[in-house]
Coordinates of C-alpha atoms in Angstrom, one line a residue:
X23 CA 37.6 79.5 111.4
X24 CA 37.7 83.2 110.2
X25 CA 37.8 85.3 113.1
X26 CA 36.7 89.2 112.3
X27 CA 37.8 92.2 114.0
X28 CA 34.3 93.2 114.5
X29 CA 34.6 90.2 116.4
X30 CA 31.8 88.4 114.8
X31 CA 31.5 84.7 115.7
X32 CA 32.3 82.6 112.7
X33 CA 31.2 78.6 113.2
X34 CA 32.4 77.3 116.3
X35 CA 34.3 79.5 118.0
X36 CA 32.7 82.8 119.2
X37 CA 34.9 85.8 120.3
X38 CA 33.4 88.5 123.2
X39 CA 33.3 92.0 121.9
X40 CA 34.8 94.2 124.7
X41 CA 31.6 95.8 125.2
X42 CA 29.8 92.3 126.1
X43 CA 31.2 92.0 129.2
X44 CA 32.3 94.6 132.2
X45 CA 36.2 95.1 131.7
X46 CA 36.9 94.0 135.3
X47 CA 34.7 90.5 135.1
X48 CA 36.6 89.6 131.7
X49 CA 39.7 90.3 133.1
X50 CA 39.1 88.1 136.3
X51 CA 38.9 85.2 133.9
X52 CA 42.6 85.5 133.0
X53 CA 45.7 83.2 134.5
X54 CA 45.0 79.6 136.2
X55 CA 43.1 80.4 139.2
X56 CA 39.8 78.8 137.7
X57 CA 37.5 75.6 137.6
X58 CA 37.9 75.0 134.0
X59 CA 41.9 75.2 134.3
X60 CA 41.6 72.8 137.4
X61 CA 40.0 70.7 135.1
X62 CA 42.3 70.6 132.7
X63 CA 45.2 69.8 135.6
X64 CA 43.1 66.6 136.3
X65 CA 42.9 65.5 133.0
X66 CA 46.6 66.1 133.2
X67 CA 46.7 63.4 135.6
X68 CA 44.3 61.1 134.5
X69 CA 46.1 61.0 130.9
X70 CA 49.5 60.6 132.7
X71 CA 48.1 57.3 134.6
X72 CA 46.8 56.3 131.4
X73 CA 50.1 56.5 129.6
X74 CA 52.0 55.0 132.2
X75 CA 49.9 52.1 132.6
X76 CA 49.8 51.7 128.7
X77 CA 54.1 51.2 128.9
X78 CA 54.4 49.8 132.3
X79 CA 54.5 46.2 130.4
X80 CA 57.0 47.3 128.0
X81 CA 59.3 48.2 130.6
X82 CA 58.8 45.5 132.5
X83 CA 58.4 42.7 130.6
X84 CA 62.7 42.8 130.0
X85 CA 62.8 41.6 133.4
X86 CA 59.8 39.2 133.2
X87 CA 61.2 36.9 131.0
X88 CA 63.0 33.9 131.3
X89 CA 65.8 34.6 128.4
X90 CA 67.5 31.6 129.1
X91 CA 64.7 29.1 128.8
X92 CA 62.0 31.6 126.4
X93 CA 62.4 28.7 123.6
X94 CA 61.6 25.8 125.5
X95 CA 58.6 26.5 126.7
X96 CA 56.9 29.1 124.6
X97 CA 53.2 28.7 126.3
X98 CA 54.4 28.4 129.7
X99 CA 53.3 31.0 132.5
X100 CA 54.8 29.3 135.5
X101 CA 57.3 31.4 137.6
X102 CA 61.3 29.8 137.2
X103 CA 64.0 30.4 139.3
X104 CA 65.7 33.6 138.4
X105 CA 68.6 31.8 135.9
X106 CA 70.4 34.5 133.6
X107 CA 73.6 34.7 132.0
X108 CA 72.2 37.6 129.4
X109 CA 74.7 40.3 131.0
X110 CA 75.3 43.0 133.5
X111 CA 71.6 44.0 133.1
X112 CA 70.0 40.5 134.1
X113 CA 72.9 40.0 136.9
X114 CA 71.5 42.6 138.4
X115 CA 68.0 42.3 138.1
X116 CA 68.9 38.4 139.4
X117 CA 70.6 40.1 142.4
X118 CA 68.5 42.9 143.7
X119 CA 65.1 40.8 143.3
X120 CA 65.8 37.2 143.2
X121 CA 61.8 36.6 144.9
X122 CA 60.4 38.4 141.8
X123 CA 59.2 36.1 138.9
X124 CA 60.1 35.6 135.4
X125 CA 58.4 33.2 133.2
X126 CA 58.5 31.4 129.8
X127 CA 57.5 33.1 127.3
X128 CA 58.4 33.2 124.0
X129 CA 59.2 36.2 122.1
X130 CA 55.3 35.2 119.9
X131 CA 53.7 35.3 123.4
X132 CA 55.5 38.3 124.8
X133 CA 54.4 40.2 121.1
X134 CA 50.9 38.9 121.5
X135 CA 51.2 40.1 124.9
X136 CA 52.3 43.8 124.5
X137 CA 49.5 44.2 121.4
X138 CA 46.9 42.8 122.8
X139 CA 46.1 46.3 124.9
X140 CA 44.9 47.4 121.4
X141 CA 42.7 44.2 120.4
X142 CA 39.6 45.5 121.5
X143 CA 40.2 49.5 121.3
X144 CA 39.0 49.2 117.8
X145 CA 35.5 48.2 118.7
X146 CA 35.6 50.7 121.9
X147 CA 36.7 53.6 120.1
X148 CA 33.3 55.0 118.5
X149 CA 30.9 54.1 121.0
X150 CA 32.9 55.4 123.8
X151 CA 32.7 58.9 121.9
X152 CA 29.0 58.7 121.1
X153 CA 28.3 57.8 124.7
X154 CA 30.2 60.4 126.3
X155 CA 28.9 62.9 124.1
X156 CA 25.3 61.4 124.7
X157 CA 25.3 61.1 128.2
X158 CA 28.0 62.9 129.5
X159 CA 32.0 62.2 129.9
X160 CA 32.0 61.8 134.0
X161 CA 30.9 58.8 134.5
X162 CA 32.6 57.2 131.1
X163 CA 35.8 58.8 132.0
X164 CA 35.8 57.8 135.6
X165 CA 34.9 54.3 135.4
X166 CA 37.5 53.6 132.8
X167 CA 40.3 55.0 134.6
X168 CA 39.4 53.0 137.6
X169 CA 38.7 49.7 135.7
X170 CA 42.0 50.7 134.0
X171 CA 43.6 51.3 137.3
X172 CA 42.6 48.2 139.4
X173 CA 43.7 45.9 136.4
X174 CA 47.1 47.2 136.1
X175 CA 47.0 46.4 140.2
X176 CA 46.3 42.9 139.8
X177 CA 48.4 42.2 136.2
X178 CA 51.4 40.9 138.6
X179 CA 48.7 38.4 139.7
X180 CA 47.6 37.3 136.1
X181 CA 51.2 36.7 135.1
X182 CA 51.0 34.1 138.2
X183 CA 47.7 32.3 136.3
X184 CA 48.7 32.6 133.0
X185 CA 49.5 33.9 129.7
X186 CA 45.5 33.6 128.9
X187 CA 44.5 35.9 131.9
X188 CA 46.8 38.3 131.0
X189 CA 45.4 38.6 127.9
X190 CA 42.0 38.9 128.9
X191 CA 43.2 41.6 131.8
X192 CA 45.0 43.1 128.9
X193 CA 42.1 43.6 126.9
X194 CA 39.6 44.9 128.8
X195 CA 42.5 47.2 130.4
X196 CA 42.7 48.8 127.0
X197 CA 39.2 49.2 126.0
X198 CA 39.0 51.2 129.8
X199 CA 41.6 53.2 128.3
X200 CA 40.2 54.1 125.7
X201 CA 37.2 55.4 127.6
X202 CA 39.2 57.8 128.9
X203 CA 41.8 59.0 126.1
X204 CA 38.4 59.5 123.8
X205 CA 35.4 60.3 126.0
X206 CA 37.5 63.7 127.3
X207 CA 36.8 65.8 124.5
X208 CA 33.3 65.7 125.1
X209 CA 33.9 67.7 128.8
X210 CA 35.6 70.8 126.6
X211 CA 32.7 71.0 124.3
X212 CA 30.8 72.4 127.9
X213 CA 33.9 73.6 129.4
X214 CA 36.0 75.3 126.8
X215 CA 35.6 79.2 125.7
X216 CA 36.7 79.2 122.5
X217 CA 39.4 81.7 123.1
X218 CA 41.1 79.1 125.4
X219 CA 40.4 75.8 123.9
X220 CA 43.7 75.2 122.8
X221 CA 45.7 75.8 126.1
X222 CA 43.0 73.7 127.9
X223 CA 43.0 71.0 126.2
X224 CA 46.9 70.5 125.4
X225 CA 47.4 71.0 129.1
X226 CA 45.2 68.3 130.0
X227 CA 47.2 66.2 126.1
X228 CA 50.1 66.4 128.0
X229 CA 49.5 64.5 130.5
X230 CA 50.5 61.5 128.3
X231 CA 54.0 62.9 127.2
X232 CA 54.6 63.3 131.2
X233 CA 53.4 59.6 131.5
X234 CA 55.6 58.7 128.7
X235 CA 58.5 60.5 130.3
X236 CA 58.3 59.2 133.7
X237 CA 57.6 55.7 133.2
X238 CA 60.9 55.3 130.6
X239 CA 63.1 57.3 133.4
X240 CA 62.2 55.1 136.5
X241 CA 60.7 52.0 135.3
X242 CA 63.9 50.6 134.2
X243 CA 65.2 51.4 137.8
X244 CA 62.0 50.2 139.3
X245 CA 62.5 47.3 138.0
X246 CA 66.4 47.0 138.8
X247 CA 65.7 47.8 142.3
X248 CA 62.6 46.6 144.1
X249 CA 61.3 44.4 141.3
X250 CA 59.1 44.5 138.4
X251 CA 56.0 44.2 140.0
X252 CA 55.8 47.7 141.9
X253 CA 55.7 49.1 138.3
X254 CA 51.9 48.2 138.2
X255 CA 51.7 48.4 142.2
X256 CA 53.1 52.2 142.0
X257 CA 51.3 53.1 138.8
X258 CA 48.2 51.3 139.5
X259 CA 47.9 53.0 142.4
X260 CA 48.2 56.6 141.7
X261 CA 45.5 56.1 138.6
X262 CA 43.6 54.8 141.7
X263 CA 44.2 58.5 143.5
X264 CA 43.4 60.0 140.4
X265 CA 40.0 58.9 140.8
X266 CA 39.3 60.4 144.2
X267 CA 40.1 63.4 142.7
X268 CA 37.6 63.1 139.3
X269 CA 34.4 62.0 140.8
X270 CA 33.6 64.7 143.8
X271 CA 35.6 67.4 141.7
X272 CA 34.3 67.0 138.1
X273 CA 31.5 67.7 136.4
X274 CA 30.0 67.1 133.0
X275 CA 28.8 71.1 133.0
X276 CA 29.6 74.2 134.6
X277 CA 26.1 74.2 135.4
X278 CA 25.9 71.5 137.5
X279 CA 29.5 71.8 139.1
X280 CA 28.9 73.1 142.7
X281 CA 31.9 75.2 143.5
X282 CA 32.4 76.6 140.4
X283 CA 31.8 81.0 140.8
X284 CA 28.5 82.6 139.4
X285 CA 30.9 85.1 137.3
X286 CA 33.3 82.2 135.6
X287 CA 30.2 80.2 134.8
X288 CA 28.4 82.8 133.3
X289 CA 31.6 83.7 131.1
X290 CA 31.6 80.0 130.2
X291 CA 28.2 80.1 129.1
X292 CA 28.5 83.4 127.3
X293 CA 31.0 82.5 125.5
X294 CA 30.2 79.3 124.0
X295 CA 26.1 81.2 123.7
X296 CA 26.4 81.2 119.8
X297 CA 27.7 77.8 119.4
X298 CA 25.9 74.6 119.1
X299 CA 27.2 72.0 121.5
X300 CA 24.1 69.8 122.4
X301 CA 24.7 66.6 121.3
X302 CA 22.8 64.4 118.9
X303 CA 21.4 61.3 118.7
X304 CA 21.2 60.8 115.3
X305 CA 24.5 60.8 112.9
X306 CA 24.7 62.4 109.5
X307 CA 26.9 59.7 108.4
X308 CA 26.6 60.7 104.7
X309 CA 27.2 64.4 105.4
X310 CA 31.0 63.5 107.8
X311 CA 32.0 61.0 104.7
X312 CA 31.1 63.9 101.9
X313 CA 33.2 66.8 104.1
X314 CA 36.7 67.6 103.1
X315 CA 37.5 69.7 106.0
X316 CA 36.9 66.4 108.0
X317 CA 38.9 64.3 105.7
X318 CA 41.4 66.5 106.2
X319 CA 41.8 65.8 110.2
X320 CA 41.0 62.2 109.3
X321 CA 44.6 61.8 106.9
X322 CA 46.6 64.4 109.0
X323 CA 45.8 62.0 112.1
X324 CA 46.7 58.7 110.4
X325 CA 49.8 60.7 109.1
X326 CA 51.3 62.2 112.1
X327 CA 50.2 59.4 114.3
X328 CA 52.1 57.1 111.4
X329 CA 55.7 59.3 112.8
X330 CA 54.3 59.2 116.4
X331 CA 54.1 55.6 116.8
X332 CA 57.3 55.1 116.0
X333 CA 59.1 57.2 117.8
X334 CA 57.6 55.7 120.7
X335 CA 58.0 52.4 120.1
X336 CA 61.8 52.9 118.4
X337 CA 63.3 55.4 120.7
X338 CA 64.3 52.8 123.1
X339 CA 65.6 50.5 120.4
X340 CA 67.5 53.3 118.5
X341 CA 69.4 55.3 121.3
X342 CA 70.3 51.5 122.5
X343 CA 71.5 50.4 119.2
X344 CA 72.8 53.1 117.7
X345 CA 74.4 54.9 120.7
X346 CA 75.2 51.9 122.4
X347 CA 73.9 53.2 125.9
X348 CA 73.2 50.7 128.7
X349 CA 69.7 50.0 129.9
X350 CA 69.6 52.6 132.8
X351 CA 71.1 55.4 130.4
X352 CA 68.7 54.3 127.5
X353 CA 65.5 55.0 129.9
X354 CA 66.9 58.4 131.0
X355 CA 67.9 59.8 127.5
X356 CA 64.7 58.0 125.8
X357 CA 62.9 60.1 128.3
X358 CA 64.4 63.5 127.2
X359 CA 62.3 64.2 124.0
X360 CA 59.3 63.5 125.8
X361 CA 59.6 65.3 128.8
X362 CA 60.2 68.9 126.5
X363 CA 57.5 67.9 124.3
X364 CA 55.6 68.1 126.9
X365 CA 56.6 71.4 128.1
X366 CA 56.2 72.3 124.0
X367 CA 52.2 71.3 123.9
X368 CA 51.7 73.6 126.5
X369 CA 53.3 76.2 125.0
X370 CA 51.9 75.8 122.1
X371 CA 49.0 76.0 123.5
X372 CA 49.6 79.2 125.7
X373 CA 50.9 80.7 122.2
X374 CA 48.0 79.5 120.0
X375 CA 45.0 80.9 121.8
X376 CA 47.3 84.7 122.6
X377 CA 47.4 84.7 118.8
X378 CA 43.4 83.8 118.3
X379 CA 42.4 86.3 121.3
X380 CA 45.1 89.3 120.0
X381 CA 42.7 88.7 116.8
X382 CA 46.6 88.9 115.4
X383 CA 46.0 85.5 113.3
X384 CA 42.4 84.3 112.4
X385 CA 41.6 80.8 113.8
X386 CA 42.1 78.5 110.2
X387 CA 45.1 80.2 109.8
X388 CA 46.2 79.2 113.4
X389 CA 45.5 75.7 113.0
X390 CA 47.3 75.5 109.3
X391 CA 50.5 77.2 110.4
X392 CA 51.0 75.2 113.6
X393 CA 50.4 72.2 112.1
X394 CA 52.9 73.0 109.4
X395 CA 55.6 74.1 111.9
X396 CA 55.3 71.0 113.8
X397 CA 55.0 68.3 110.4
X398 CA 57.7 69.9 108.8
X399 CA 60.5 70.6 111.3
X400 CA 60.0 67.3 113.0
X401 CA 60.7 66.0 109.6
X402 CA 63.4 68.4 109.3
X403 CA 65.3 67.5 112.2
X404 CA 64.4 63.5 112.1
X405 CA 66.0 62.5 108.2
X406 CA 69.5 63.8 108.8
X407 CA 69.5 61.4 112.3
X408 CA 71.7 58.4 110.4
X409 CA 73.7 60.7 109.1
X410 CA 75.0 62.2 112.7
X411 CA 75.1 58.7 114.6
X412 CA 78.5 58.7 115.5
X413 CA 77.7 61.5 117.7
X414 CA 75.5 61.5 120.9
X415 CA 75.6 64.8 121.6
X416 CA 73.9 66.1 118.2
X417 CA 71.7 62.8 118.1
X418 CA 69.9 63.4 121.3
X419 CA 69.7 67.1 120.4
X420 CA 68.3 66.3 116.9
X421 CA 65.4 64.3 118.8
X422 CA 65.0 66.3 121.3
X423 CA 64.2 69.5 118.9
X424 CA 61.8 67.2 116.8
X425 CA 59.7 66.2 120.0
X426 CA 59.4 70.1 120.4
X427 CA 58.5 70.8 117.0
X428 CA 56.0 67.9 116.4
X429 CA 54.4 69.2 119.9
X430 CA 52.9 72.1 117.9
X431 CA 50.5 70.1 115.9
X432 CA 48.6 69.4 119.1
X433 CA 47.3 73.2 118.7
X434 CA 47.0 72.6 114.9
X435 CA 44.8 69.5 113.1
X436 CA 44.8 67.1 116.7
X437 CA 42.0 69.4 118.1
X438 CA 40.8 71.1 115.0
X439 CA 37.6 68.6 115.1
X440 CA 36.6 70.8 118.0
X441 CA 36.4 73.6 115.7
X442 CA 34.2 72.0 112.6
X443 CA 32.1 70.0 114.9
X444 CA 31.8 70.7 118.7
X445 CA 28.8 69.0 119.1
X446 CA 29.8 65.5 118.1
X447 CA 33.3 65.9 119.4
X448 CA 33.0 62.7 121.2
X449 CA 32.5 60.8 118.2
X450 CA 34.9 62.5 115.8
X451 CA 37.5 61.8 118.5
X452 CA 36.9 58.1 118.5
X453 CA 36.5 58.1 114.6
X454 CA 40.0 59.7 114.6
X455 CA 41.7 57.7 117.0
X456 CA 40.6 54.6 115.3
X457 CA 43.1 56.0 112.1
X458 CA 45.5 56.4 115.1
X459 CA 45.7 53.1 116.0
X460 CA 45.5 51.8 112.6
X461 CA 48.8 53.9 112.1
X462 CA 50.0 52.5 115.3
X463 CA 49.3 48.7 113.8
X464 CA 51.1 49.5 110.8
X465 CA 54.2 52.1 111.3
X466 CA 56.5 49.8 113.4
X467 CA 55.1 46.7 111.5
X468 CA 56.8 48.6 108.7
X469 CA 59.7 49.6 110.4
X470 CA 60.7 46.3 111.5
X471 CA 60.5 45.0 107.8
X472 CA 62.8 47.8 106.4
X473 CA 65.5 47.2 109.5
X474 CA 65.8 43.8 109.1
X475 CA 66.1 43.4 105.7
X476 CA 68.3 46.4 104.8
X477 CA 71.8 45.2 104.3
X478 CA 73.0 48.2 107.1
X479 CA 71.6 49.4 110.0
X480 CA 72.5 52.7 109.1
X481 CA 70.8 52.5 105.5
X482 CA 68.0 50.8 107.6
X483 CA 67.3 53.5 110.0
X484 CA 67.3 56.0 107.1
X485 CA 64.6 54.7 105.2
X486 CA 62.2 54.2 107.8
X487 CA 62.8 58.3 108.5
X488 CA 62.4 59.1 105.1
X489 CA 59.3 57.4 104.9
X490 CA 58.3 58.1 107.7
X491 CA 58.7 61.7 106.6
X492 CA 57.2 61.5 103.3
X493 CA 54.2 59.9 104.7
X494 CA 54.0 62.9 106.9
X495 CA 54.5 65.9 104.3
X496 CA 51.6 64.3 101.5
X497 CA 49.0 64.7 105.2
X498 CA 50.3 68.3 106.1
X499 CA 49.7 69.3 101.9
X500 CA 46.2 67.7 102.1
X501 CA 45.4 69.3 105.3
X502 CA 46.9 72.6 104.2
X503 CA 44.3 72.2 101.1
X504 CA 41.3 71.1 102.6
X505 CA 41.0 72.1 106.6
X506 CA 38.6 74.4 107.7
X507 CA 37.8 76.1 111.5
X508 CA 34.3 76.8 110.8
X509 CA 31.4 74.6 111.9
X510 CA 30.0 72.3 109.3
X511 CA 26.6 72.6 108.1
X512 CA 25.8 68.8 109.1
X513 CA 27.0 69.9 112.6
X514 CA 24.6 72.8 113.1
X515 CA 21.2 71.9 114.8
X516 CA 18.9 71.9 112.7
X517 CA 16.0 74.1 113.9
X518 CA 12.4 73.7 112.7
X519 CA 9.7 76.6 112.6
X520 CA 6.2 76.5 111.9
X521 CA 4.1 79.3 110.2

C-alpha cells in the first residue's frame, strides 16, 4: 500500500496527519500500556495453548507405545505392562512411571493418530473465517479454545477406550483449533490502527513459536518424570485459564469493550475512519479468483508454509540423527530455533510498523522487502546444513539464524491479506490456511520419500533442503511480482446513491 508524505490514506491502511489529532493524545497511544496491546498478549496465550496442545501427542506418544509388542497387535488400545528393552530412554520412562500406560499400537495407527488433528480442519477452515468475520470472533474464538482445551484434558482417558475415540477426540480437537488460529484475524480488523497492525498481530503469531518451544523443552522431561499423561493434564489446563482470561476481558469492538479509555478508543476509531472493515455477507468469489495481488499471498503461503512444515516436523528427527543427541538433549536444542524465532516476529514486527509510521518505507515496499529477507536468508542459511554436520556448534547456529530470518515474513506476505482486504480478513485467513495445511499434507510426505530412498543420509537431507528452498524462492519471485498493500476494488463497499 503506497503511503504519501502528505499522509494521504491509500487502500487499507490510513495514516493520521499530525494536525488530526492533539500532539499530547497521539503521543499517549505510544508503548504497551493499552487495551488493544493487552489484547494482543492474550492472543499470545491463547495461540501458545493452541500450539502446545497441537504437539503434546507428538511428544508423548514415544512413551505411549508398546515398542516391544507394536507389531502384534496393531488395533489394540488396551493398556500393557510397562515391558521395554528399546534403551536408556524406555528404561527410564519404565522406571520413573511404571503406573502410566502404553498401548499397542502400530506405527499405521500411531500415523493415523498424529494426522488425524488435521482431518477435519479442511472443512473448518473457511467457515470458521466467514463466521467470525460475520458475527464476531469472541465467541468463535472462545468456544474453540475451550472445546480444544477440555479434549486435550480428557485424551489420557480416550487412549484408555480406544484407538476409535481418540480419533474422534482428535478430530473435533482440531476443527476447535482451527476456530481459534483462523477466526483471530477478524478481532484486528476492529482493533488494529494501521500503523500498528504488524507489531499487534505478530505479538499475538507468536504465541505459537512459544508453544512450540516450551512443549519440545519440557515435554520430553514431562514425560520422563511424572508420566505422559500430565502433558495434556498441564497443558489442557492452562488453555482452560486462558479462557477465564478471553471471555470477561475481550471484546469483538472497542466500542463495546467496557474498560477500554474514551481517548484510545476514539484513536482506534479514527484511525481505521477511512477504511472499510464491515463485513459482508455476500462473497465476490469471481473478483478473489481474478486478483493477482491475492494470488500472490495465496502461493507465498503454500510456499513458506511448504519449508515451515518441515522444520517442524524434521527438527526433532534431524538434530537426533544427524547430531546423535539423546532424547532430553534433542527436546532442549530442537527448542532453540523456536524460542528466537519467536523473539524475531516480534521484532519484526516492532521494526515493520517504525518503518511504516517514520513514512521512511511505504507500506508494499515493507511487506516485499521483509518477506524477501526472511525467504531468502532462511534458504541461505538452511542448503549448506549437510554440508556442516559433523559439527554441532555451526549446525545449531545455522538453524537457529534461519528461524530468525524466516520470522520476518510474518510482517511481510503472512498478514498482507489484512492490507488488500480487511473486511473479509476472516475468510481470506481460512482460504489461506487451507494452502497451509495442504503444504503441511505434502512437505514431509515428500521428505520422507527423498530420505528413504537416497542412497546417503547425507545426500538425503540435502535434497529435501534444496527443494525445499527452491519451492520457496519461485513463491517469494511471484509475490515480489504481483503483491499489492492497497485495498482491492471487490473489497471496498459498494455504496449506492439515488438521484
Amino acid at each position: 500500500m503506497a503511503t504519501g508524505t502528505d499522509a494521504k490514506t491509500a487502500g487499507g491502511n490510513v495514516l493520521i496527519d499530525g494536525d488530526s489529532q492533539p500532539a499530547k493524545e497521539r503521543s499517549c497511544q505510544k508503548g504497551f500500556c493499552s487495551v488493544r496491546h493487552g489484547l494482543a498478549i492474550i492472543l499470545q496465550l491463547c495461540n501458545f495453548s493452541i500450539y502446545t496442545q497441537q504437539m503434546n501427542l507428538s511428544i508423548a506418544i514415544t512413551a505411549m507405545v508398546n515398542h516391544t509388542e507394536a507389531s502384534s497387535q496393531p488395533n489394540s488400545s488396551t493398556a500393557q505392562p510397562s515391558v521395554d528393552s528399546q534403551g536408556t530412554w524406555n528404561e527410564t520412562l519404565r522406571e520413573a512411571n511404571p503406573l502410566a500406560p502404553v498401548y499397542n499400537w502400530s506405527p499405521e495407527i500411531q500415523g493415523v493418530l498424529l494426522s488425524c488433528l488435521n482431518y477435519g480442519s479442511f472443512l473448518a477452515l473457511i467457515p470458521t473465517g466467514y463466521v467470525a468475520g460475520i458475527f464476531g470472533a469472541k465467541y468463535v474464538v472462545g468456544f474453540g479454545l475451550l472445546v480444544s482445551s477440555v479434549l486435550t484434558l480428557f485424551l489420557p482417558l480416550a487412549a484408555d477406550v480406544g484407538v476409535a475415540l481418540l480419533i474422534v477426540f482428535r478430530v473435533i480437537q482440531g476443527i476447535a483449533q482451527v476456530m481459534v488460529l483462523t477466526g483471530q484475524y477478524s478481532l484486528w480488523v476492529k482493533w488494529a490502527p494501521p500503523l500498528e497492525r504488524s507489531q499487534l498481530t505478530t505479538i499475538a503469531g507468536s504465541g505459537s513459536m512459544l508453544g512450540t518451544f516450551i512443549v519440545l523443552l519440557v515435554g520430553g522431561l514431562l514425560c520422563q518424570t511424572i508420566g505422559w499423561p500430565y502433558i495434556f493434564y498441564i497443558f489442557g489446563g492452562i488453555g482452560c485459564a486462558c479462557c477465564l482470561l478471553w471471555f470477561p476481558l475481550v471484546y469483538n469492538d472497542p466500542g463495546s469493550h467496557p474498560f477500554i479509555s474514551a481517548r484510545e478508543k476514539r484513536f482506534i476509531v479514527q484511525s481505521l475512519s477511512q477504511q472499510d472493515c464491515s463485513p459482508g455477507w455476500s462473497l465476490p468469489i469471481k473478483a478473489m479468483i481474478k486478483c493477482l495481488p491475492l494470488w500472490a499471498i495465496v502461493v507465498s503461503y503454500f510456499c513458506e508454509y511448504w519449508l515451515f512444515n518441515i522444520i517442524m516436523a524434521y527438527t526433532p528427527t534431524y538434530i537426533s540423527s544427524v547430531l546423535q543427541a539423546s532424547p532430553k538433549d534433542s527436546g532442549i536444542l530442537s527448542a532453540m530455533p523456536f524460542v528466537v524465532g519467536c523473539i524475531c516476529i516480534i521484532l519484526g514486527g516492532l521494526l515493520a510498523d517504525f518503518l511504516l509510521s517514520r513514512k521512511i518505507l511505504r507500506l508494499i515496499t515493507i511487506r516485499k522487502v521483509f518477506t524477501a529477507v526472511g525467504v531468502f536468508f532462511s534458504c541461505m542459511f538452511l542448503v549448506p546444513l549437510p554440508w556442516v554436520r559433523s559439527s554441532q556448534g555451526a549446525t545449531m547456529a545455522f538453524l537457529v539464524l534461519s528461524a530468525a530470518s524466516s520470522s520476518f515474513c510474518e510482517s511481510g506476505a503472512l498478514v498482507n491479506f489484512l492490507d488488500i482486504a480487511p473486511r473479509y480478513a476472516g475468510f481470506l485467513k481460512g482460504l489461506l490456511q487451507v494452502f497451509a495445511h495442504i503444504a503441511g499434507a505434502i512437505s514431509p510426505s515428500v521428505t520422507g520419500v527423498l530420505l528413504s530412498q537416497a542412497s546417503s543420509s547425507e545426500l538425503g537431507w540435502r535434497n529435501v533442503f534444496l527443494i525445499a528452498a527452491a519451492v520457496d524462492l519461485v513463491g517469494l519471485v511471484f509475490y515480489l511480482i504481483f503483491a499489492k498493500a492497497e485495498v482491492q476494488d471487490w473489497a471496498k463497499e459498494q455504496v449506492l446513491t439515488h438521484l
